[in-house]
Amino acid sequence: MKRKNLLYVLCGWFCLLTAGAEAGVLKGKVTDEKGEGLAFATVYLQGSTVGSTTNEQGDYQLMVDPGKHTVVFQYVGYKSQTRAIEVVEEETPKPLVLNVQLLPDVYNLNEVRVSLSGKNPAYGIMEQVIAKREYHLKEVQAFTAQVYVKGLQRLINVPKRVLGIMKVPAGLKPGILYLSESVSEMSFMQPGKYRERMISSKVSGNSRAFSFNQASEFNVNFYQNLVKAQGVNERGFVSPLANNALFFYKYELVGSSQNNGHLIHRIKVIPKRKTDPVVTGYLYIVDGSWRLQSLNLYVTKDQQIEFVDTLRITQQFTPAAGNVWVLQSQKFTFDVEGYGFKGNGYFMAVYSKYRVKPAPFVKQPPVPATPAAPAPVVSAPVVAAAPAPKPTRKERKALRNAPPPNGVPNAEFFKKKEVLLIEKDANTRDSAYWSEIRPVPLTEEEVVDYHTKDSLQVIKESKPYQDSLDQKNNKFSVTGLLLSGYSYRNSFERTRFSMEPVTRIWQYNTVEGLVANLRIAYTKQFEDRRSYTIAPTVRYGFSNQKAQAKLQGTYNYDLVKRRAVGFEGGRFVSQFNATEPITPFVNTVYTLLLKENYQKLYQREYLRLWHNRELVNGLSATFMVDYAQREMLFNTTDYVLRDRVSRVFTPNEPQNAELATTAFPRHEALTATVSLSYRPGAEYISHPDRKINLGSKWPTFNFYYRKGLSNVLGSDVDYDFVSVGISDYLQLGLLGASEYSASVGTFWRKNQLYFMDFKHFSGNRTILSGDFSGFQLLDYYQYSTQKTYIEAHYSHHFNGFILNKVPLLRKLKWQEVGSVNYLHTNVAGHYLELGVGLEHLFKVFRVDFVTGFQERQKVSSGIRVGYGF
């Protein structure tokens, strides 16, 4: 893992500790007109970006350096107040208590001085705001700030079972489910680049965990045309400041008021159509500069959000050095309901200690001139300065890892793809540290939760406690065994035994007849997240009376460099297409009820070794060696539950357009495979014990090479196969999202290979689809090839772009999807599938109608059903 300069870390901590030693504590309570605590009100020192936010009970605390200060108290929709204070420098400063009551602001329509272009004065104001949107979006070229984030999630109601089937874990009860705090140093540079270093993290009840509070993920910017909301709404929301906002919103001027030296206009935001991806609420606009002073907006289920009934967003901005404004505080409050669960919670962020670099186009206030003594005149020859030497690669790397110069990031700093670094000791801070650095006091509920869960942590980690939970969670369930299998855990030892569901234990096919296939996996996880799995499988066919077995093993030994090794070996059956295009359960149903034996099997005695690792950031590799003795298998039964006289079972020999027969003699095959996956510019998160890869603006490129090695260990195969591919997932805003993949491959040398060595495609002949990203109508093996091929898949998820406009369908939350699948081989020619469908049916299902064409002639059509959520 790449780390920042050690000297930088030590100096940063020295500065924090020094500041804490000298500063005094300002604390108190902010109340509303009724004398009740005002939750999430903003408190900051005027002329600075040092500030805090009140908690849910209205309490606040703030570290203040010695000297005279003006403290500003403000809340969205309330009249701000200022108070002058003086902090005396003392060896042991006493807390300064200052309680403030804020009153609702009185907005007067007579304050408006804007030329109007609509029926309501709000339109004249909003035209100015929209015209200045891009200016305010880009006015800060770069900044660094300290960000405090706190998240809380409560459960109010917990069902006994999810969907009436899956049992809820015994330890899940009403109350605070998740409580965490974090402090990060965040850097930003246009356009939209963030880098973050989490210096402290605290999770209630788990001293080993790290907070999920990534500060950069909370930067919701309404100066952007489209506000993204991952996990809440797939399409995002149109900002009320967007260039096209007038097509989506109506505006109403509630009034204007002088607040803290600025004339503030309160604008009510009203959606023209409540089912559009829009927000509702209030904007507070600064007159003259036409920027946001604050906002209070919300979305509901009318905007097609999932699991959340109402999501409210509140933001407060403040002036910063350089004639720009910055975000000072932000909070999200939400109510959650789904699958029998009900709860609420919030995430809040407080930004302070800004160092800002304004954009070049921002006009700076004049600096008073200081008279200077005349410089002495010295005659000297003019010598041209030597050009600065170009930094070496090592020096450029040092610049990327070093702190931003003067606290403001530069372009070199952002070339590093590590968007978040969590310091190794971030979760080791004691209560004294948090009491000093925490800008928002804990509520009584949060104090109790920390105390209770932290006190119980030792108990919960003890063997008797974990054994008692395991005893409840390990209870056998027939329903669970049918749907998901059975797991037996030993939480204290970090071990687990797992068994596959009945649909994989009992199978049926025409080669083996009734099959008993039992796989039991044993997994051991270590404290540093390393883990290994051993999984034996035994199999017996009652018709061909053959017993078979195999053993699999994997060892994940480096989660930072993403390295793992594994093996698999034994005597077992395998589909000719190793990706198993038809599952045992689907094949069982179609064989017994519809007399269709799509699954084609052969037997192999084999040993496979593989190794995965990330070579460099964004480039992963898999190396594999496989040795096998392979032989044909034949049908041994024709038993069915429901006979169809017009149908007969096909031989256990795939039909292929390139071969007269796919039968093969018993032989040996030794193959070596190299698979590479590369995503340029891939960003990532560095945890102390692992690395989490994120996305990139670039697609993923794939390279695959397989070589059949002849005359080694008696191997009979001799060929070379290579393919290259590309894939990506594209967010297209209100239009939805697209995903695509394409590949081309060829056998450039094929002295000897067998049908299982061919390039196979993901076909489907059943109404059930396990993978909508592949072909939906293509035969499993008809166009498998030993020659050159081209394959491409594209699908677009409209995310309700069309159906949301249909009143009767809107409430169902169904979403439309379209797909295109293409294949070209010498024999298949041009094969094309076009599909249209609906997803999110009953939240989890998807149904497509697909039509297939070959050389422009319609050849097939059908309905496909699967998961789509």
PDB file of C-alpha atoms in Angstrom, residues 776-777 794-796 798 816-821 832-838 846-853 862:
ATOM      1  CA  GLN A 776     -31.111 -15.550 -24.879  1.00  0.00           C
ATOM      2  CA  LEU A 777     -32.146 -17.720 -27.852  1.00  0.00           C
ATOM      3  CA  TYR A 794     -25.332  -4.234 -25.340  1.00  0.00           C
ATOM      4  CA  SER A 795     -28.188  -3.425 -22.976  1.00  0.00           C
ATOM      5  CA  HIS A 796     -29.708  -0.160 -21.847  1.00  0.00           C
ATOM      6  CA  PHE A 798     -33.953   3.232 -18.974  1.00  0.00           C
ATOM      7  CA  GLU A 816     -37.896  -0.711 -19.103  1.00  0.00           C
ATOM      8  CA  VAL A 817     -34.797  -2.295 -20.625  1.00  0.00           C
ATOM      9  CA  GLY A 818     -33.589  -3.006 -24.160  1.00  0.00           C
ATOM     10  CA  SER A 819     -30.847  -5.365 -25.365  1.00  0.00           C
ATOM     11  CA  VAL A 820     -28.877  -6.306 -28.476  1.00  0.00           C
ATOM     12  CA  ASN A 821     -26.735  -9.446 -28.841  1.00  0.00           C
ATOM     13  CA  LEU A 832     -28.583 -10.917 -34.060  1.00  0.00           C
ATOM     14  CA  GLU A 833     -30.940 -10.843 -31.070  1.00  0.00           C
ATOM     15  CA  LEU A 834     -33.141  -7.872 -30.176  1.00  0.00           C
ATOM     16  CA  GLY A 835     -34.888  -7.761 -26.822  1.00  0.00           C
ATOM     17  CA  VAL A 836     -37.216  -5.478 -24.889  1.00  0.00           C
ATOM     18  CA  GLY A 837     -38.287  -6.055 -21.339  1.00  0.00           C
ATOM     19  CA  LEU A 838     -39.324  -4.913 -17.899  1.00  0.00           C
ATOM     20  CA  ARG A 846     -37.220  -9.236 -15.054  1.00  0.00           C
ATOM     21  CA  VAL A 847     -39.129 -10.375 -18.160  1.00  0.00           C
ATOM     22  CA  ASP A 848     -37.826  -9.915 -21.726  1.00  0.00           C
ATOM     23  CA  PHE A 849     -39.289 -10.644 -25.143  1.00  0.00           C
ATOM     24  CA  VAL A 850     -36.462 -11.520 -27.517  1.00  0.00           C
ATOM     25  CA  THR A 851     -36.369 -12.040 -31.291  1.00  0.00           C
ATOM     26  CA  GLY A 852     -33.496 -13.674 -33.170  1.00  0.00           C
ATOM     27  CA  PHE A 853     -32.376 -12.938 -36.732  1.00  0.00           C
ATOM     28  CA  GLY A 862     -39.330 -16.129 -27.011  1.00  0.00           C
TER      29      GLY A 862
END
